[in-house]
Tab-separated table of C-alpha atoms and ligand atoms in Angstrom:
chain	number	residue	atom	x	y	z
G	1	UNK	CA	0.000	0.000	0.000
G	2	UNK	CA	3.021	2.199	0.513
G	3	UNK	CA	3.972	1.728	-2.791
G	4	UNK	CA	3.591	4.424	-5.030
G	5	UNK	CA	1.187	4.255	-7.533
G	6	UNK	CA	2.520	6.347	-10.346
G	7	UNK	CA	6.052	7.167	-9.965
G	8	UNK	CA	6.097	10.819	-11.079
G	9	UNK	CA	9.593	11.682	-12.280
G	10	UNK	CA	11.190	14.854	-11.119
G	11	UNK	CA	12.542	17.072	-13.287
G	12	UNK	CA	15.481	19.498	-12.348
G	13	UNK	CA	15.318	22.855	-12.885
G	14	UNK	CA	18.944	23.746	-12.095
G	15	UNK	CA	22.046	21.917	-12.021
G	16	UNK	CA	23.475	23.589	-8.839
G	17	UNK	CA	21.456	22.606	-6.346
G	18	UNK	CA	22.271	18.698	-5.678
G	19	UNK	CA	25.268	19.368	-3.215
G	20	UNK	CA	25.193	16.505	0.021
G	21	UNK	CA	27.025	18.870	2.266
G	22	UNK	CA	24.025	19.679	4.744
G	23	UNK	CA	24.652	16.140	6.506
G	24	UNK	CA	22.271	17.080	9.693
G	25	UNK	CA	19.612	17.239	7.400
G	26	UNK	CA	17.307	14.470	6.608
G	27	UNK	CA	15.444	16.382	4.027
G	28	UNK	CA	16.633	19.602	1.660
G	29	UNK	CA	13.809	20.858	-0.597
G	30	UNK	CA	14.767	23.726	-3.232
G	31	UNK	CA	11.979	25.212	-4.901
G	32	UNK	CA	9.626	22.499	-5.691
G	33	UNK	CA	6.861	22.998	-8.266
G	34	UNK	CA	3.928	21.090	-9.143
G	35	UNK	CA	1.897	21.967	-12.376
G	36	UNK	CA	-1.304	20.269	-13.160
G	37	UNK	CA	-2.075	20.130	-16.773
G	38	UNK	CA	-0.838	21.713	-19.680
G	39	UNK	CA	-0.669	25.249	-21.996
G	40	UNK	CA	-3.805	28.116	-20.335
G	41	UNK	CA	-5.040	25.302	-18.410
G	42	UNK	CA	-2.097	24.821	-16.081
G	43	UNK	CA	-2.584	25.017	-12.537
G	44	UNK	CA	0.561	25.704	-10.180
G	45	UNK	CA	-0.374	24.028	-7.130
G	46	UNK	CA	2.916	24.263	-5.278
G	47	UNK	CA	4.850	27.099	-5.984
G	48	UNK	CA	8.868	27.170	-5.520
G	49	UNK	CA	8.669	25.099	-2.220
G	50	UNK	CA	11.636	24.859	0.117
G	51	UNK	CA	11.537	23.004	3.361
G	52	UNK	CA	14.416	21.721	5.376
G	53	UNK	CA	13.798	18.936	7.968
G	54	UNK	CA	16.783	17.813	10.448
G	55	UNK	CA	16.890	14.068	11.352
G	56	UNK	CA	14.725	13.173	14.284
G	57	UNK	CA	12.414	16.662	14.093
G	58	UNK	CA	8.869	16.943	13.780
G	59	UNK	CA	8.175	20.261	11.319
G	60	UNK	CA	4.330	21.190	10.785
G	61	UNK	CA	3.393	22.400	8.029
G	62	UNK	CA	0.129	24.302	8.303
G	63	UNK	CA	-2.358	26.132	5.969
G	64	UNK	CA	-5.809	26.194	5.319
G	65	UNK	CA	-7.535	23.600	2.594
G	66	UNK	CA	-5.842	23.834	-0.888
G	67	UNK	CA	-2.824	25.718	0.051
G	68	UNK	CA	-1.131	22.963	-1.246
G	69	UNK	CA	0.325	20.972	1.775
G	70	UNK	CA	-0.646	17.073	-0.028
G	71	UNK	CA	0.593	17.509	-3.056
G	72	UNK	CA	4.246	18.761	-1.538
G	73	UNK	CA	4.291	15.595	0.068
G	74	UNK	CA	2.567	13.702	-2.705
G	75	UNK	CA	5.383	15.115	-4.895
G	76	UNK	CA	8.249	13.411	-3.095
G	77	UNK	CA	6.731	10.255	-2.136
G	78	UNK	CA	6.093	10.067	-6.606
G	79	UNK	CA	2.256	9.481	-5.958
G	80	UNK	CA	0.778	12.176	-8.140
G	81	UNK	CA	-0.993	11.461	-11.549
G	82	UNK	CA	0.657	11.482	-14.967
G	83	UNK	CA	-1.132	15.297	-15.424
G	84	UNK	CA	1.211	16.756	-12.788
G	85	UNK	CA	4.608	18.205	-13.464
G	86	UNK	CA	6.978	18.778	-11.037
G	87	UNK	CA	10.099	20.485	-10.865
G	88	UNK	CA	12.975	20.945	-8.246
G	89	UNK	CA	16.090	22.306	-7.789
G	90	UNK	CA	16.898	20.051	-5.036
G	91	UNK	CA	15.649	17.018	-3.232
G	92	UNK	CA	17.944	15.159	-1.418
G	93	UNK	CA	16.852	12.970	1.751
G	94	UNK	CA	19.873	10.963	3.808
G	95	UNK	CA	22.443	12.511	1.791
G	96	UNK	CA	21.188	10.788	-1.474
G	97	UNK	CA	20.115	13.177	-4.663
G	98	UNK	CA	16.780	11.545	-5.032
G	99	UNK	CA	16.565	13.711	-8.210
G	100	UNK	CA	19.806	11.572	-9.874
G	101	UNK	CA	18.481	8.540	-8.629
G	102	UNK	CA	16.974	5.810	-10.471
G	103	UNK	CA	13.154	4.681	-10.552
G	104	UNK	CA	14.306	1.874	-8.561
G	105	UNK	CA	16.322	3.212	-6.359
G	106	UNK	CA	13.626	5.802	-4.977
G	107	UNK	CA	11.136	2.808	-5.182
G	108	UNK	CA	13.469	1.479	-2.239
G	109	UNK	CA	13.350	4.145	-0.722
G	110	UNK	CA	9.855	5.485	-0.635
G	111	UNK	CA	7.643	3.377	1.590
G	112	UNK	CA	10.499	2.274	3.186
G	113	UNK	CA	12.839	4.829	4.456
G	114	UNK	CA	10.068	7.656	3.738
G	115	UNK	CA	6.591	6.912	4.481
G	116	UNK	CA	2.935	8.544	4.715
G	117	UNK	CA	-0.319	8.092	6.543
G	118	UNK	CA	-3.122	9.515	4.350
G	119	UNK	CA	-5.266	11.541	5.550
G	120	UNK	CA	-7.778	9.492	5.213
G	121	UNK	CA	-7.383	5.818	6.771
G	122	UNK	CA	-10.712	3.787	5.619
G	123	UNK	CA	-10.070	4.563	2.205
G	124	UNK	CA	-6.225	4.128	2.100
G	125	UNK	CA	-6.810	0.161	3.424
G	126	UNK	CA	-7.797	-2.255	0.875
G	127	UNK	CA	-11.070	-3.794	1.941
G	128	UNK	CA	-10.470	-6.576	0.492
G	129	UNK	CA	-7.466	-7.799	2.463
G	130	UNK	CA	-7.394	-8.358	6.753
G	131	UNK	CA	-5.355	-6.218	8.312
G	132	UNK	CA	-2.521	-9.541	8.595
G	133	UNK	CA	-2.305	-9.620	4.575
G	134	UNK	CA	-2.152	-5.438	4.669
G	135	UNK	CA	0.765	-5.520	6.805
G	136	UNK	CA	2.155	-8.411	5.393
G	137	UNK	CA	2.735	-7.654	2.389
G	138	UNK	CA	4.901	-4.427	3.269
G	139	UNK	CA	6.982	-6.868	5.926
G	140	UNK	CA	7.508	-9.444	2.581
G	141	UNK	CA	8.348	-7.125	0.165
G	142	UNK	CA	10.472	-4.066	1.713
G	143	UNK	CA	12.045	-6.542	4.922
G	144	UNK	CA	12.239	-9.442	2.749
G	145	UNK	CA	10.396	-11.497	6.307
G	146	UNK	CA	9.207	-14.947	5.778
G	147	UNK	CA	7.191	-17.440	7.404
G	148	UNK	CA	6.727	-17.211	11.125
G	149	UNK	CA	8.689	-14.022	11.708
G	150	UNK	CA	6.066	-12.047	9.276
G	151	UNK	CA	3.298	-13.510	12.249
G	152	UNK	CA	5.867	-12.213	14.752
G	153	UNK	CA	6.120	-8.678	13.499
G	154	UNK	CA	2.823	-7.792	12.412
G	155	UNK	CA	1.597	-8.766	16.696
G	156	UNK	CA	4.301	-6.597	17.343
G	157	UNK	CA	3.764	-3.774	15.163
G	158	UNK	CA	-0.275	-4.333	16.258
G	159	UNK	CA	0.541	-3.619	20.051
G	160	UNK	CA	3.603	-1.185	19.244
G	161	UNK	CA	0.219	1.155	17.751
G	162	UNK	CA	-1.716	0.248	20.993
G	163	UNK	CA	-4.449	-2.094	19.356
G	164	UNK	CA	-6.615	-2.860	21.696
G	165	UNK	CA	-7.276	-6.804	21.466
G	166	UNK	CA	-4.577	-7.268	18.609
G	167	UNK	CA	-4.580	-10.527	18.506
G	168	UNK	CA	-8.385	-10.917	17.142
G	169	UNK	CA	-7.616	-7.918	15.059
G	170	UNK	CA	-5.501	-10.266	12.247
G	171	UNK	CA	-7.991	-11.578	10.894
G	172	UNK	CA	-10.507	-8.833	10.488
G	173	UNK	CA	-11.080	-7.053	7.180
G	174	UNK	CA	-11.224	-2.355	7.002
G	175	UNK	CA	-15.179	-2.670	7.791
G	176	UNK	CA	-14.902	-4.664	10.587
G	177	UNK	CA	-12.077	-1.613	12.316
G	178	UNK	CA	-13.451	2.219	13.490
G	179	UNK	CA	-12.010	4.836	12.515
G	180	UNK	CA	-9.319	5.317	14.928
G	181	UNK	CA	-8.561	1.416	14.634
G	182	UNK	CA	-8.028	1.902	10.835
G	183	UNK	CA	-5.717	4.882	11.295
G	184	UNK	CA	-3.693	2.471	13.829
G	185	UNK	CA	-2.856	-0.087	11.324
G	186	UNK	CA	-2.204	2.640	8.718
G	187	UNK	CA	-0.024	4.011	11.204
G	188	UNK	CA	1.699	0.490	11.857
G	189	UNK	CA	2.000	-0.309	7.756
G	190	UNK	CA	3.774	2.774	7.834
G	191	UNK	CA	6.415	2.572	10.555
G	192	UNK	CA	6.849	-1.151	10.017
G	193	UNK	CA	10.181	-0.518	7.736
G	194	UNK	CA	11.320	1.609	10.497
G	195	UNK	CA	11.456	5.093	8.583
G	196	UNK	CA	13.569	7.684	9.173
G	197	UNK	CA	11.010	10.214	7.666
G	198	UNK	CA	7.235	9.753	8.528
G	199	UNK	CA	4.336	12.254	7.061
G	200	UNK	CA	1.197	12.228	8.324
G	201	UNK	CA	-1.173	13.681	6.416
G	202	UNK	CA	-3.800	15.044	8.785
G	203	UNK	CA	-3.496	12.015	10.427
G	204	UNK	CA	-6.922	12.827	13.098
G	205	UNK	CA	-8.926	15.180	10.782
G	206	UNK	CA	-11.744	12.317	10.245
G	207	UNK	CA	-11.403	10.681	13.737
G	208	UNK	CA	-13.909	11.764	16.836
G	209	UNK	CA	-12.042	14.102	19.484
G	210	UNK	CA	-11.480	11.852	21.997
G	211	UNK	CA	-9.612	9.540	19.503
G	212	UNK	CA	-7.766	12.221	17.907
G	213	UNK	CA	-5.644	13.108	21.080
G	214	UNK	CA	-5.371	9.286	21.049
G	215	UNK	CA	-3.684	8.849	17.658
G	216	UNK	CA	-1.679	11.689	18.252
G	217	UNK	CA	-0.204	11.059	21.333
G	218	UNK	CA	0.544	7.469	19.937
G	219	UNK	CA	2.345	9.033	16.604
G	220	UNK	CA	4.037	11.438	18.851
G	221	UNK	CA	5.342	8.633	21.372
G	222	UNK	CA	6.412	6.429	18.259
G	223	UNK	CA	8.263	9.769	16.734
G	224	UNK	CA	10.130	10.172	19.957
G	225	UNK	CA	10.350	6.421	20.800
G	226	UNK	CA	11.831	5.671	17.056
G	227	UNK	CA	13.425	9.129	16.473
G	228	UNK	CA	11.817	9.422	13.367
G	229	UNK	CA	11.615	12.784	11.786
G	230	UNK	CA	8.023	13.589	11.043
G	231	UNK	CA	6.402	15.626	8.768
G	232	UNK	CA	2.812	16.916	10.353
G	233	UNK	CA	0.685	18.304	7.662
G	234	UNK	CA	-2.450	20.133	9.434
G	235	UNK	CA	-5.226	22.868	9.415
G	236	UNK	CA	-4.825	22.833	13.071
G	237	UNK	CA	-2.541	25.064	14.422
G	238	UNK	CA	-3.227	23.616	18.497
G	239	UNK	CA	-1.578	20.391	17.211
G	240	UNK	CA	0.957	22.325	16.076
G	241	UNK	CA	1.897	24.169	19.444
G	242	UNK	CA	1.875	20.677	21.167
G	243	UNK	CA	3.426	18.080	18.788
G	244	UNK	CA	6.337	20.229	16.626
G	245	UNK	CA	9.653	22.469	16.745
G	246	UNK	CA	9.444	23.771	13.291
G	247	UNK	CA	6.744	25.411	11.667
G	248	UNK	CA	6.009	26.253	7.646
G	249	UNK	CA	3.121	27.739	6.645
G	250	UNK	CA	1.755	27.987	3.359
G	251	UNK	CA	-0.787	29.792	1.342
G	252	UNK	CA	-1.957	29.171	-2.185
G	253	UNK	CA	0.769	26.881	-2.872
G	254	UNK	CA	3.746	28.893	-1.263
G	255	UNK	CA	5.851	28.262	1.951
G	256	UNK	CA	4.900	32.462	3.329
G	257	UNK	CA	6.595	31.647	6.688
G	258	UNK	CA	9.318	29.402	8.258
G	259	UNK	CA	9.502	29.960	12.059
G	260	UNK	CA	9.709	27.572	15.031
G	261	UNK	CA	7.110	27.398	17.780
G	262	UNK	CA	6.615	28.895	20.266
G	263	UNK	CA	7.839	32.204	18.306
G	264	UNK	CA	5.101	31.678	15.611
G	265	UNK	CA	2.718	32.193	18.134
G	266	UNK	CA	4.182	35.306	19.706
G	267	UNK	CA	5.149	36.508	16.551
G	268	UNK	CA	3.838	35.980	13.423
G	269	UNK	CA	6.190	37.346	10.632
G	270	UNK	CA	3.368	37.061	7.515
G	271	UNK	CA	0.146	38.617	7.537
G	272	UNK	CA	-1.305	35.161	6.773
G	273	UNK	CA	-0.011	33.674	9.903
G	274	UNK	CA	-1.307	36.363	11.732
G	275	UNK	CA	-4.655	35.838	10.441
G	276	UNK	CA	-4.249	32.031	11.028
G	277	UNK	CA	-3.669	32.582	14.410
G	278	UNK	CA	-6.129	34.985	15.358
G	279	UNK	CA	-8.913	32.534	13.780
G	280	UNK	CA	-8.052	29.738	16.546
G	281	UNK	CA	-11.075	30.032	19.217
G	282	UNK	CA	-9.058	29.259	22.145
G	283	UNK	CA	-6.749	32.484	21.282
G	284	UNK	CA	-9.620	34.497	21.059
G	285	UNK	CA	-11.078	34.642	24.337
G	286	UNK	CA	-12.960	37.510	25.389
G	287	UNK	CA	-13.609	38.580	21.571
G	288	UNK	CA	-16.995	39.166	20.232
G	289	UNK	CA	-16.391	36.653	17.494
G	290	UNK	CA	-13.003	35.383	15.588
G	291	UNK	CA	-11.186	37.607	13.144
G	292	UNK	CA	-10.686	36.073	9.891
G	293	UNK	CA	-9.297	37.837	6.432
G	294	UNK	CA	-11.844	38.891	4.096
G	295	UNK	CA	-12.223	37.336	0.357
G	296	UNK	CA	-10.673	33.888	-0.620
G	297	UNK	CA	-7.899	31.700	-1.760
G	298	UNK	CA	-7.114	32.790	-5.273
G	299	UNK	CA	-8.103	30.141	-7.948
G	300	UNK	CA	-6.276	28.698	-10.859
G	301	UNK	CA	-8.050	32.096	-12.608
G	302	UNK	CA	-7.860	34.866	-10.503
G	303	UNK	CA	-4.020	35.069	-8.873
G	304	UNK	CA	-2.545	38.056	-8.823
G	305	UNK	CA	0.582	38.469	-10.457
G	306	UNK	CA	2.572	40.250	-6.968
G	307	UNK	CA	1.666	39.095	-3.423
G	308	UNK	CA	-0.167	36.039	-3.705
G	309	UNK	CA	-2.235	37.246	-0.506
G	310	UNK	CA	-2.321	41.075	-1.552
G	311	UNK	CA	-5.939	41.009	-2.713
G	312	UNK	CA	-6.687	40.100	1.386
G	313	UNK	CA	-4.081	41.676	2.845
G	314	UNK	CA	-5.051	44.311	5.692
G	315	UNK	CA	-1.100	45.221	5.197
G	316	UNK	CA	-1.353	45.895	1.391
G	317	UNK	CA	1.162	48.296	-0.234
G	318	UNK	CA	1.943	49.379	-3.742
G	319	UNK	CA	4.936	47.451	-3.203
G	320	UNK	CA	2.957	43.931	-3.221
G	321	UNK	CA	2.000	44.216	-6.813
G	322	UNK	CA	5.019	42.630	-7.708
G	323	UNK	CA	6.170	38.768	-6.153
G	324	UNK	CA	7.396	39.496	-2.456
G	325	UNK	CA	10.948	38.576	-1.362
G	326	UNK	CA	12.016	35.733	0.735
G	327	UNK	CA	13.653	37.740	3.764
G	328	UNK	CA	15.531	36.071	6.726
G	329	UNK	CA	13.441	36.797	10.101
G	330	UNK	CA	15.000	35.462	13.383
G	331	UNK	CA	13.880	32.312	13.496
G	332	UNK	CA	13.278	31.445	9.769
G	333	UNK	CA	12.175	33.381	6.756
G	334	UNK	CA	9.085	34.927	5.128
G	335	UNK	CA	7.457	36.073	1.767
G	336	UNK	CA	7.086	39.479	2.617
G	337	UNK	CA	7.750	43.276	1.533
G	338	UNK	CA	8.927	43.553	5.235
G	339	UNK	CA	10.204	40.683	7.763
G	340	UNK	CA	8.639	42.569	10.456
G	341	UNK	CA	5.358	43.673	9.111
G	342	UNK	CA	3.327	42.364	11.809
G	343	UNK	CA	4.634	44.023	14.462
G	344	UNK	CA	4.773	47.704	13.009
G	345	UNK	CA	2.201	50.075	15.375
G	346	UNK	CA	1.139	51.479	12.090
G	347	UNK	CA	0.239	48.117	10.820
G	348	UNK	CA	-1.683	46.973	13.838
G	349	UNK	CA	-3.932	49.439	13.660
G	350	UNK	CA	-4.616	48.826	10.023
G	351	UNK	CA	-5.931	45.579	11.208
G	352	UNK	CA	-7.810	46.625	13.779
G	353	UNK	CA	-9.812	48.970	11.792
G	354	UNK	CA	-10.814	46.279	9.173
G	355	UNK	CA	-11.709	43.623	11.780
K	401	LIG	P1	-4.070	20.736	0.872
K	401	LIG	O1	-3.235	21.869	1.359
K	401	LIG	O2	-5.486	20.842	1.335
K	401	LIG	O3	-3.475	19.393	1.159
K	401	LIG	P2	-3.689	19.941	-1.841
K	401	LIG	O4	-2.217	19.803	-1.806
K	401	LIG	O5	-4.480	18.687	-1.779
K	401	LIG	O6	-4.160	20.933	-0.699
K	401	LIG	O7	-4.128	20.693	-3.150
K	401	LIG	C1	-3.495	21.846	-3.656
K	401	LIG	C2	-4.185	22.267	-4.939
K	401	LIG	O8	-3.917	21.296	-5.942
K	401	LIG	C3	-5.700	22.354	-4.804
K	401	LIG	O9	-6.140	23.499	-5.520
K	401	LIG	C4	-6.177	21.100	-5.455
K	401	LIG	O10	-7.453	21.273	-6.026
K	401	LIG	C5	-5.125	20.866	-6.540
K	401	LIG	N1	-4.995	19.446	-6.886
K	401	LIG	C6	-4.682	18.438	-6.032
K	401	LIG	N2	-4.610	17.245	-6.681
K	401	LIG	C7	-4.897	17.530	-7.986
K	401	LIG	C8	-4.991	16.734	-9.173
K	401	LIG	N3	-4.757	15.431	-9.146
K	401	LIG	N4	-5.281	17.373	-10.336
K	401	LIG	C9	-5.499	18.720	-10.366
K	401	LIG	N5	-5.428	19.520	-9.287
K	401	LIG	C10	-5.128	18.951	-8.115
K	402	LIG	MG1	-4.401	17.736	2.063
């Protein structure tokens, strides 16, 4: 199931970017693109991506519905559809140029060292295999396990993701599981290679809220446990604060902010961030009602050629009519006229008088 299912190739777009000299990194991403389609009826869905992930880190990377955050991830694991292009500068993960690489190398790699839990669990299973052939088949083919020691591992791997009564679990088929039993064997298929990067896509968006804190503290405890380096995509920026170090935030396809937390919380470098921030109800206490930005995400049709957030921007200036720069800030970096734009008196009241 970790297997992907159309090995997209990656195309460079430079040939200086593939150096291995970053050796604390697990992950160096250089502008990564992803087009869907062809000629007028391209759509950039990721935009120029760079993210950086050190070996045994958890980065979040947050942003609302269609900013873009799947299809990064899609991108490098090669899942997306024959209509997407994608481009990189770099992509190198353990020191290895997975952009030089062959098909089959990155095939041993991906689902292997590098591996995802969708977002969503019942549909990712095949219901037409138990849960023993599901994670049996990624024991056979990426450990090469045999025989008995295929039972062995798949018990473990059960209890290792807290299953309650995994024994009577093997033989059950994806209708037979709930939801938050479902996400625990996707979670299991996807540590059972022992992966040094995991991403979870929005791994408790379609679980109740009692079983969401579940699954996360149990992918949190495995992170630590395993020291895996995680990748936590999200719309929820309270899983953020509890489960990462590094933060990057996107917007309409574009990383806008790098920061760690807590500083994203204190302070927010891009307007966007702000605005993501003051739309959590738990930050909002004592307000009439939550702040949010006016208008919408720009579609395939409508983005404007500067700022990609300009048309909502509360900080607007003549200046955003042309694409922002990426300027350092003191924990990361940010799309932005101004690496401080937040924070300017000026500014703040600008907000205030449009909420
Ligand atoms: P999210 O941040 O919610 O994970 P996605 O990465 O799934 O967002 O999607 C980013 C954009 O790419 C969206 O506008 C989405 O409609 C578009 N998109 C995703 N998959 C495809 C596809 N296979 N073909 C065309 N467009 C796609
Ligand atoms: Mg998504």
């Amino acid at each position: 199931m970790t297997e992907p299912l159309i090995n997209t190739p990656i195309t460079h777009t430079s040939m200086n970017g593939a150096s291995t000299k970053d050796s604390p990194l697990l992950l160096d991403i250089e502008n990564l693109s992803v087009t869907f389609g062809q000629g007028v009826r391209a759509f950039r869905a990721v935009d120029d991506v760079s993210l950086k992930i050190t070996q045994g880190e958890v980065i979040a990377v947050v942003g609302e519905s269609g900013s873009g955050k799947s299809v990064t991830m899609m991108a490098l694991m090669g899942l997306l559809p024959p209509s997407a292009t994608v481009r990189a500068q770099r992509v190198v993960f353990d020191n290895k140029d997975m952009l030089s690489m062959s098909a089959k190398e990155r095939r041993g790699i991906i689902g292997k060292d590098i591996s995802m839990i969708f977002q969503n669990a019942m549909s990712c299973l095949n219901p037409s295999f138990t849960v023993e052939m599901q994670l049996g088949e990624v024991l056979r083919k990426h450990l090469g396990l045999r025989g008995a020691a295929v039972q062995t591992r798949i018990l473990e791997l059960l209890e290792l993701v807290e299953m309650p009564d995994a024994k009577n679990r093997l033989k059950v088929y994806p209708h037979q599981l709930s939801g938050g039993m479902s996400q625990r064997v996707m979670i299991a298929m996807a540590i059972a290679c022992e992966p040094k990067l995991l991403i979870a896509d929005e791994p408790t968006t379609a679980l109740d809220v009692t079983v969401q804190a579940q699954i996360m503290d149990l992918l949190s405890r495995l992170q630590r446990e395993k020291q895996m380096a995680m990748v936590l995509i999200t719309h929820d920026l309270g899983l953020v604060a509890q489960n990462s170090r590094d933060v990057a935030v996107m917007y309409a396809g574009q990383v806008v902010e790098t920061s760690t937390v807590p500083e994203i919380f204190q302070k927010p470098a891009h307007p966007y961030t702000e605005a993501l921030l003051q739309a959590i109800p738990e930050l909002a206490i004592g307000q009439d009602r939550l702040n949010s930005l006016p208008g919408v995400v720009p579609s395939q049709y409508d983005r404007p050629s500067g700022c990609l957030l300009s048309p909502r921007c509360p900080y607007k200036e003549s200046a955003c009519e042309v694409p922002p720069p990426i300027l350092d800030t003191p924990t990361g970096k940010v799309r932005c006229i101004d690496s401080n734009i937040t924070s300017h008196p000026s500014h703040a009241a600008t907000l205030e008088s449009q909420i």
